[in-house]
Coordinates of N, CA, C and O in Angstrom, one line a residue:
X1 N -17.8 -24.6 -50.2 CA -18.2 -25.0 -48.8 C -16.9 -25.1 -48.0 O -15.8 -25.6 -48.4
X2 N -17.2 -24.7 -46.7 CA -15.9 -25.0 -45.8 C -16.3 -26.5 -44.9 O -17.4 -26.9 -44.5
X3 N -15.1 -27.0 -44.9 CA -15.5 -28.4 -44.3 C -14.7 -28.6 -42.9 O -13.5 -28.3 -43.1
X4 N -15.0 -28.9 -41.7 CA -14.0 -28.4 -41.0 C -14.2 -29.8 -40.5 O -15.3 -30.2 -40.4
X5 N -13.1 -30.5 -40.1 CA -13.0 -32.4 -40.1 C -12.5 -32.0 -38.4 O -12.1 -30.9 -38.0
X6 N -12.6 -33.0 -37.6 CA -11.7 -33.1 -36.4 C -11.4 -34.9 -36.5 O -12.2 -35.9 -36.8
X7 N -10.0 -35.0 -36.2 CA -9.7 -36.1 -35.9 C -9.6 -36.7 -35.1 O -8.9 -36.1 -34.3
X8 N -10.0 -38.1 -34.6 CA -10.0 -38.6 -33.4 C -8.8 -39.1 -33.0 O -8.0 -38.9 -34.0
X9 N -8.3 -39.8 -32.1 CA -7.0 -41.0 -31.9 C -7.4 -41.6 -30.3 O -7.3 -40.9 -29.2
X10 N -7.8 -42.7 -30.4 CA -8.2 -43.4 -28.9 C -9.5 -42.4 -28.6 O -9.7 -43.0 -27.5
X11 N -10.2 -41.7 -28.6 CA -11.6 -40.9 -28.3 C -11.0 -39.7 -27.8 O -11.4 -39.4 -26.7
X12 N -10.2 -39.0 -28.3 CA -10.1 -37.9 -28.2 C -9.6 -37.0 -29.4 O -8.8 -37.7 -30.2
X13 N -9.7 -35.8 -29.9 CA -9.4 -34.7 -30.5 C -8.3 -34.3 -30.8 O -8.1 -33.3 -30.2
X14 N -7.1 -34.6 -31.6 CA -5.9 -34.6 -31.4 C -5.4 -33.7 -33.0 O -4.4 -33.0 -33.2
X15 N -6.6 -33.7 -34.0 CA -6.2 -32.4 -35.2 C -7.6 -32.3 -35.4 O -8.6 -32.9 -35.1
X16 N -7.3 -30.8 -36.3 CA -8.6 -29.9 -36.5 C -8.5 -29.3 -38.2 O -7.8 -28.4 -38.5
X17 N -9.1 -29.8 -38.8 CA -8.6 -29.4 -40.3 C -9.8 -28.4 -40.9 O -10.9 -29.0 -41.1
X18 N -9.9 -27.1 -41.3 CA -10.7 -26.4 -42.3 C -9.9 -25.9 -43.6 O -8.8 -25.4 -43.8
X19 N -11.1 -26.3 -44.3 CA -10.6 -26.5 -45.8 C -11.7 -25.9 -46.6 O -12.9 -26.2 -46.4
X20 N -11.3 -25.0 -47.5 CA -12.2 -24.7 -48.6 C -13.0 -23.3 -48.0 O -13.0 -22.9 -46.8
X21 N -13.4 -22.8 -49.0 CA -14.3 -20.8 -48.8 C -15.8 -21.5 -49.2 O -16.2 -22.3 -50.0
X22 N -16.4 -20.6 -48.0 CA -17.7 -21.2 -47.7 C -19.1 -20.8 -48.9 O -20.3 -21.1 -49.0
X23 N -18.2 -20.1 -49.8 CA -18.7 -19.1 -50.9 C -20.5 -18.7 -50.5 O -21.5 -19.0 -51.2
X24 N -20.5 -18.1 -49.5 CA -21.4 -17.4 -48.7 C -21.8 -16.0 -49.9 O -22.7 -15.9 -50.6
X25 N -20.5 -15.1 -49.8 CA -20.5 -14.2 -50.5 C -19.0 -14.0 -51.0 O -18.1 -14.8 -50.7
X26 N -19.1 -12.6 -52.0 CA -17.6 -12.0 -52.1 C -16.5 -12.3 -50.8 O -16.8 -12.4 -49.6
X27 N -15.2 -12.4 -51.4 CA -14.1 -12.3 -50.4 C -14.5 -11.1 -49.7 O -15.3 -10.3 -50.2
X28 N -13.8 -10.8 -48.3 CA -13.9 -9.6 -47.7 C -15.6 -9.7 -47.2 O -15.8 -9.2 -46.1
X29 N -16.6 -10.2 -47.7 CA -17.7 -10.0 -47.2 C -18.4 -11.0 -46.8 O -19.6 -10.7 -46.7
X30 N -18.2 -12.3 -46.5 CA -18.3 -13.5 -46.2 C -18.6 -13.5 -44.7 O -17.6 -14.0 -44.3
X31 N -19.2 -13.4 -43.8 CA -19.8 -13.5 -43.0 C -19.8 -15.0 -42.2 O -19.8 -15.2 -41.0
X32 N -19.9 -15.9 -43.0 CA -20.1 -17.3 -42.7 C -18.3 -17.9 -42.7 O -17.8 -18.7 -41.9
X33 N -17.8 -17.4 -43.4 CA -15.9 -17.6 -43.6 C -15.3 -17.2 -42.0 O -14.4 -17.7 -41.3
X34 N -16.2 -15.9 -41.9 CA -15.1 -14.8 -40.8 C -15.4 -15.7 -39.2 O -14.6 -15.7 -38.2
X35 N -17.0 -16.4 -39.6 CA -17.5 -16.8 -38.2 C -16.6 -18.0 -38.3 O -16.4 -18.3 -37.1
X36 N -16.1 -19.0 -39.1 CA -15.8 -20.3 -38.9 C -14.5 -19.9 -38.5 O -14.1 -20.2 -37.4
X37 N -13.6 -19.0 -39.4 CA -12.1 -18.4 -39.3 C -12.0 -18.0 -37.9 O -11.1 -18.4 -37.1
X38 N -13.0 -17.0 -37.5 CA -12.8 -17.1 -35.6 C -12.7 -17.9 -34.7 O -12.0 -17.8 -33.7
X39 N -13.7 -19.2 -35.0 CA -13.9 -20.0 -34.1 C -12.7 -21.1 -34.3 O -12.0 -21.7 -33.4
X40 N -12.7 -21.3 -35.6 CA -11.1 -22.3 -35.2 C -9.7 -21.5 -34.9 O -8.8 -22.1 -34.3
X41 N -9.7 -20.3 -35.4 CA -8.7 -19.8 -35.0 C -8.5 -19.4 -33.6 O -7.4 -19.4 -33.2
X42 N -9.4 -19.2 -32.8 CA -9.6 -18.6 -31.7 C -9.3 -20.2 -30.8 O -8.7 -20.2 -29.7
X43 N -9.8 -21.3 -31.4 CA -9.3 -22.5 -30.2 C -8.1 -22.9 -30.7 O -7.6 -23.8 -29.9
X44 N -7.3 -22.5 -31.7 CA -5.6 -22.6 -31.5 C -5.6 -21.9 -30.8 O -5.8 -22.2 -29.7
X45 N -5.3 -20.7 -31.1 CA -4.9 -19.8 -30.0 C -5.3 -20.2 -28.8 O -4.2 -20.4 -28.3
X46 N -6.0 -20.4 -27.9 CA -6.2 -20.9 -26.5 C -6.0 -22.0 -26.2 O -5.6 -22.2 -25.0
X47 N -6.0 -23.0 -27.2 CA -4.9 -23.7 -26.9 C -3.5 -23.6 -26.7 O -3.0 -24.0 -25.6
X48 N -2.7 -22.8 -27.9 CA -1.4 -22.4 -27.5 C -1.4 -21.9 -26.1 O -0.7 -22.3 -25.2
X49 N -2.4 -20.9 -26.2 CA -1.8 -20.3 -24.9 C -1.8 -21.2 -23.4 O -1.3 -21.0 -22.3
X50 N -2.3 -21.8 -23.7 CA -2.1 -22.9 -22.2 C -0.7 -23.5 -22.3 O -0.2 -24.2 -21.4
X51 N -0.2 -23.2 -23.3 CA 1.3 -24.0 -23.3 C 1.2 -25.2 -24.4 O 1.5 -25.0 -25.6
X52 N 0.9 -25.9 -24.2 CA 0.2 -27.2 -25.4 C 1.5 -27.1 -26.4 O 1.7 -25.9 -26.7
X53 N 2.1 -27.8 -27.0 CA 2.2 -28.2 -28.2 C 1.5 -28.4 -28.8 O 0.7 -29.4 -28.8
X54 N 1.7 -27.4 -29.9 CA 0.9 -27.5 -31.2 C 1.6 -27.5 -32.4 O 2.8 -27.2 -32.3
X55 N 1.1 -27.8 -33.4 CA 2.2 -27.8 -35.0 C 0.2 -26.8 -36.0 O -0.9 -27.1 -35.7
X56 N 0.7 -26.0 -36.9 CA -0.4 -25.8 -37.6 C 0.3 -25.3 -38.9 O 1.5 -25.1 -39.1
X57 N -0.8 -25.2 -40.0 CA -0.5 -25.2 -41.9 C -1.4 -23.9 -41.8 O -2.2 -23.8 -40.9
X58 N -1.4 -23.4 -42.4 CA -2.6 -22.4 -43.0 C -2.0 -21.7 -44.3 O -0.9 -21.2 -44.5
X59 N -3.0 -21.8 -45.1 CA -2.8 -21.4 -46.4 C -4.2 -20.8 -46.7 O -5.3 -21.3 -46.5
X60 N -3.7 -19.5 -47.3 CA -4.9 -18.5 -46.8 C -5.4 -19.0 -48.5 O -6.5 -19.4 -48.4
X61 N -5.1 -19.0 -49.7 CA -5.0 -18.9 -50.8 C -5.9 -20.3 -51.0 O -6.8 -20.2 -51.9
X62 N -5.8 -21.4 -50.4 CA -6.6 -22.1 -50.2 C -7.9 -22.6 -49.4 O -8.6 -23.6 -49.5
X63 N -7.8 -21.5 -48.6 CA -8.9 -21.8 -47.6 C -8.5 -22.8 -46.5 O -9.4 -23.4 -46.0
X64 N -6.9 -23.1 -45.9 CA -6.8 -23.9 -45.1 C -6.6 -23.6 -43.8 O -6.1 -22.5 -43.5
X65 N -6.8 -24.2 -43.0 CA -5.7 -23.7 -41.5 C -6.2 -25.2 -40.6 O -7.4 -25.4 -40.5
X66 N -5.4 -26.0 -40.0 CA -5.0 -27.4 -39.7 C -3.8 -27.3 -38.5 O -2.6 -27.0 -38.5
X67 N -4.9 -27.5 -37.4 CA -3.5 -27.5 -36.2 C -3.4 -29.0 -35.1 O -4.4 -29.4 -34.6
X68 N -2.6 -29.3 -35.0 CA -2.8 -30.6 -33.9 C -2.3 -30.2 -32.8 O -1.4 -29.3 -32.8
X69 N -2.8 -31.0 -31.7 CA -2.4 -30.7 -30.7 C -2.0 -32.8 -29.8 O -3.0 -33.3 -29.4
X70 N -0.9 -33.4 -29.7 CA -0.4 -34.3 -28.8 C -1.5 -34.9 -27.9 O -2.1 -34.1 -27.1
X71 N -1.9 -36.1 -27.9 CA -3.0 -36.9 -27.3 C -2.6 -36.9 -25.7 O -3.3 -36.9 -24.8
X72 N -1.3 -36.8 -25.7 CA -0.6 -37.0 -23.7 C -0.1 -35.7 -24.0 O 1.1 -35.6 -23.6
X73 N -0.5 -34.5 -24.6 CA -0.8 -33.1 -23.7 C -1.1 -33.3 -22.4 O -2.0 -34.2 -22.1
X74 N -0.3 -32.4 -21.4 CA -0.2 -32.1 -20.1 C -1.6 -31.6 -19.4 O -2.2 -31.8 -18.4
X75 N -1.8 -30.6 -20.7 CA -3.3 -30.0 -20.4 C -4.5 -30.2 -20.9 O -5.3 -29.3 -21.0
X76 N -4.8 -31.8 -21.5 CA -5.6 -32.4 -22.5 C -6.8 -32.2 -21.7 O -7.7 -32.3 -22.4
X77 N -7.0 -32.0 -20.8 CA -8.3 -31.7 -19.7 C -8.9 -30.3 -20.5 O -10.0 -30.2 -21.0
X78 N -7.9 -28.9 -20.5 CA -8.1 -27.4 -20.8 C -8.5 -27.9 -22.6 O -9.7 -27.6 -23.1
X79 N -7.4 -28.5 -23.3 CA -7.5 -28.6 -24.6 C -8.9 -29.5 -24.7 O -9.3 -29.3 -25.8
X80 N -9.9 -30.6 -24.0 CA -10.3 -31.0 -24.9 C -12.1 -29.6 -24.4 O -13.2 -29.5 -25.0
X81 N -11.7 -29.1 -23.5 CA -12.5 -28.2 -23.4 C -13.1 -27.4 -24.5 O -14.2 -27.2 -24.9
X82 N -11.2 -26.7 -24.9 CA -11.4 -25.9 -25.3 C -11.9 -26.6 -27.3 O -12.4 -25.8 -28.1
X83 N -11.8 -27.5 -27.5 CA -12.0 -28.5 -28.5 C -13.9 -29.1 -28.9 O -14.5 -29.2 -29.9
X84 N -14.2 -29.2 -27.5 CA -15.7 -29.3 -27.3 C -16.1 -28.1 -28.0 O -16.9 -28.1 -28.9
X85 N -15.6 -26.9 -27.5 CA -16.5 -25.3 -27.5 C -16.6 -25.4 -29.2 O -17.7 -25.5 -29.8
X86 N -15.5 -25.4 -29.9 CA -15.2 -25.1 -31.1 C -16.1 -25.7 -32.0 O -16.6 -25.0 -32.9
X87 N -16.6 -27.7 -31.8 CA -17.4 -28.0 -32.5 C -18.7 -28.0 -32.0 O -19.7 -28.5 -32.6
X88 N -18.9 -27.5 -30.6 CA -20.5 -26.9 -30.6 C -20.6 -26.1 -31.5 O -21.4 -26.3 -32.5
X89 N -19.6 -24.6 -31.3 CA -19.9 -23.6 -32.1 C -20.1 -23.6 -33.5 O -20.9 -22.8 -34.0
X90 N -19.4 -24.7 -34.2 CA -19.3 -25.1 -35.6 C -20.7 -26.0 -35.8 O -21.1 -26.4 -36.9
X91 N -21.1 -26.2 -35.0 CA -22.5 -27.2 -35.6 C -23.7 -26.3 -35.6 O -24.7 -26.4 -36.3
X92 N -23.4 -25.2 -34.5 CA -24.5 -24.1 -34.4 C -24.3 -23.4 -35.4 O -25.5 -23.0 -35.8
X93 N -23.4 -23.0 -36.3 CA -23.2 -22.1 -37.5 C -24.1 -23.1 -38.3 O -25.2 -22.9 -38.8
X94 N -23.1 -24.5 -38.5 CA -23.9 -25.5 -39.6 C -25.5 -25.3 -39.5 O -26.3 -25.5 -40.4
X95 N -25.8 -25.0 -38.6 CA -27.1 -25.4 -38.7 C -27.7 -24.0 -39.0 O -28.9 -24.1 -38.9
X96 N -27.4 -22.9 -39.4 CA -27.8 -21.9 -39.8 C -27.4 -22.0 -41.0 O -28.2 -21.7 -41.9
X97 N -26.3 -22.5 -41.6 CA -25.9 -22.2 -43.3 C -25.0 -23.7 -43.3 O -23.8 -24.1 -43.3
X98 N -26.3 -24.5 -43.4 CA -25.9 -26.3 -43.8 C -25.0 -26.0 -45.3 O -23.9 -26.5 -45.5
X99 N -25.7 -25.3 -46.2 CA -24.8 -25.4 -47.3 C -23.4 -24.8 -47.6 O -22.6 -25.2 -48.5
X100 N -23.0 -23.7 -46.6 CA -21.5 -23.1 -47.1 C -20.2 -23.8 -45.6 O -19.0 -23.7 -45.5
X101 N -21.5 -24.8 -44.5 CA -20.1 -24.9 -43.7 C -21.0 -26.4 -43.4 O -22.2 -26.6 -43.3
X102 N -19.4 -27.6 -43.3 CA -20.2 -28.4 -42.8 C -18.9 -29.1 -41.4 O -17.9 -28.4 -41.2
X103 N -19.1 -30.2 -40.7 CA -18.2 -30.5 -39.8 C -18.2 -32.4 -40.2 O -19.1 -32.9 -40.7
X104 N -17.0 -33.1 -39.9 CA -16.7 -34.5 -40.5 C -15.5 -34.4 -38.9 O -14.5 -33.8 -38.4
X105 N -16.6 -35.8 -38.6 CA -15.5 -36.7 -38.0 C -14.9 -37.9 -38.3 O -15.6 -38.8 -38.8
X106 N -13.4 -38.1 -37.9 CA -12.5 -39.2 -38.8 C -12.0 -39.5 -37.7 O -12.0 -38.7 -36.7
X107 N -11.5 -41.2 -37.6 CA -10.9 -41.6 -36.8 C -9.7 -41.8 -37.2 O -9.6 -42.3 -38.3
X108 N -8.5 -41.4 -36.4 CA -7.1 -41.8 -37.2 C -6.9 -43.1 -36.7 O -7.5 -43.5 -35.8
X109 N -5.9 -43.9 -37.3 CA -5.4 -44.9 -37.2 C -4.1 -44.7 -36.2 O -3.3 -43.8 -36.3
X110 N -4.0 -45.8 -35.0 CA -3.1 -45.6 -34.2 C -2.2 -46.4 -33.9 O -1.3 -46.1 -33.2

């Protein structure tokens, strides 16, 4: 199962962690992997691209990829936008394949 966590700090979105293969199907044919892999990869990237500091891990061999993005970002208005879209999208997946994807929210300590 892939678990994809977002962390809070003061009520906002500040990291994004997926972890683990959604074991849907074979590598390469996973369907349920390629849709989660787009959707969080696709809100780093738009994030970055507004400029944002970001820091991210991805380790493909594990099933990870974990990016944060700065609570007093300049553009935390565009980021938590673009932050909302990603766990709509991820709950609308979950809710088609509850067993290979799920979503966890954590509050960090500040």
């Amino acid at each position: 199962m892939t678990t994809v966590t977002f962390f809070y700090e003061n009520g906002i979105i500040v990291r994004v962690r997926a972890a683990g293969h959604s074991g849907f199907a074979e590598h390469g044919s996973d369907v349920v992997c390629a849709a989660t892999s787009a959707l969080v990869q696709t809100a780093y990237l738009a994030i970055n691209d507004l400029g944002a500091e970001t820091e991210f891990v991805r380790d493909g061999k594990k099933g990870l990829f974990e990016f944060a993005v700065g609570a007093a970002c300049d553009k935390r208005h565009d980021v938590d936008v673009i932050l909302r879209a990603l766990l709509v999208g991820l709950e609308d997946l979950r809710s088609g394949y509850p067993q290979y994807v799920s979503t966890k929210i954590e509050t960090m300590e500040v």
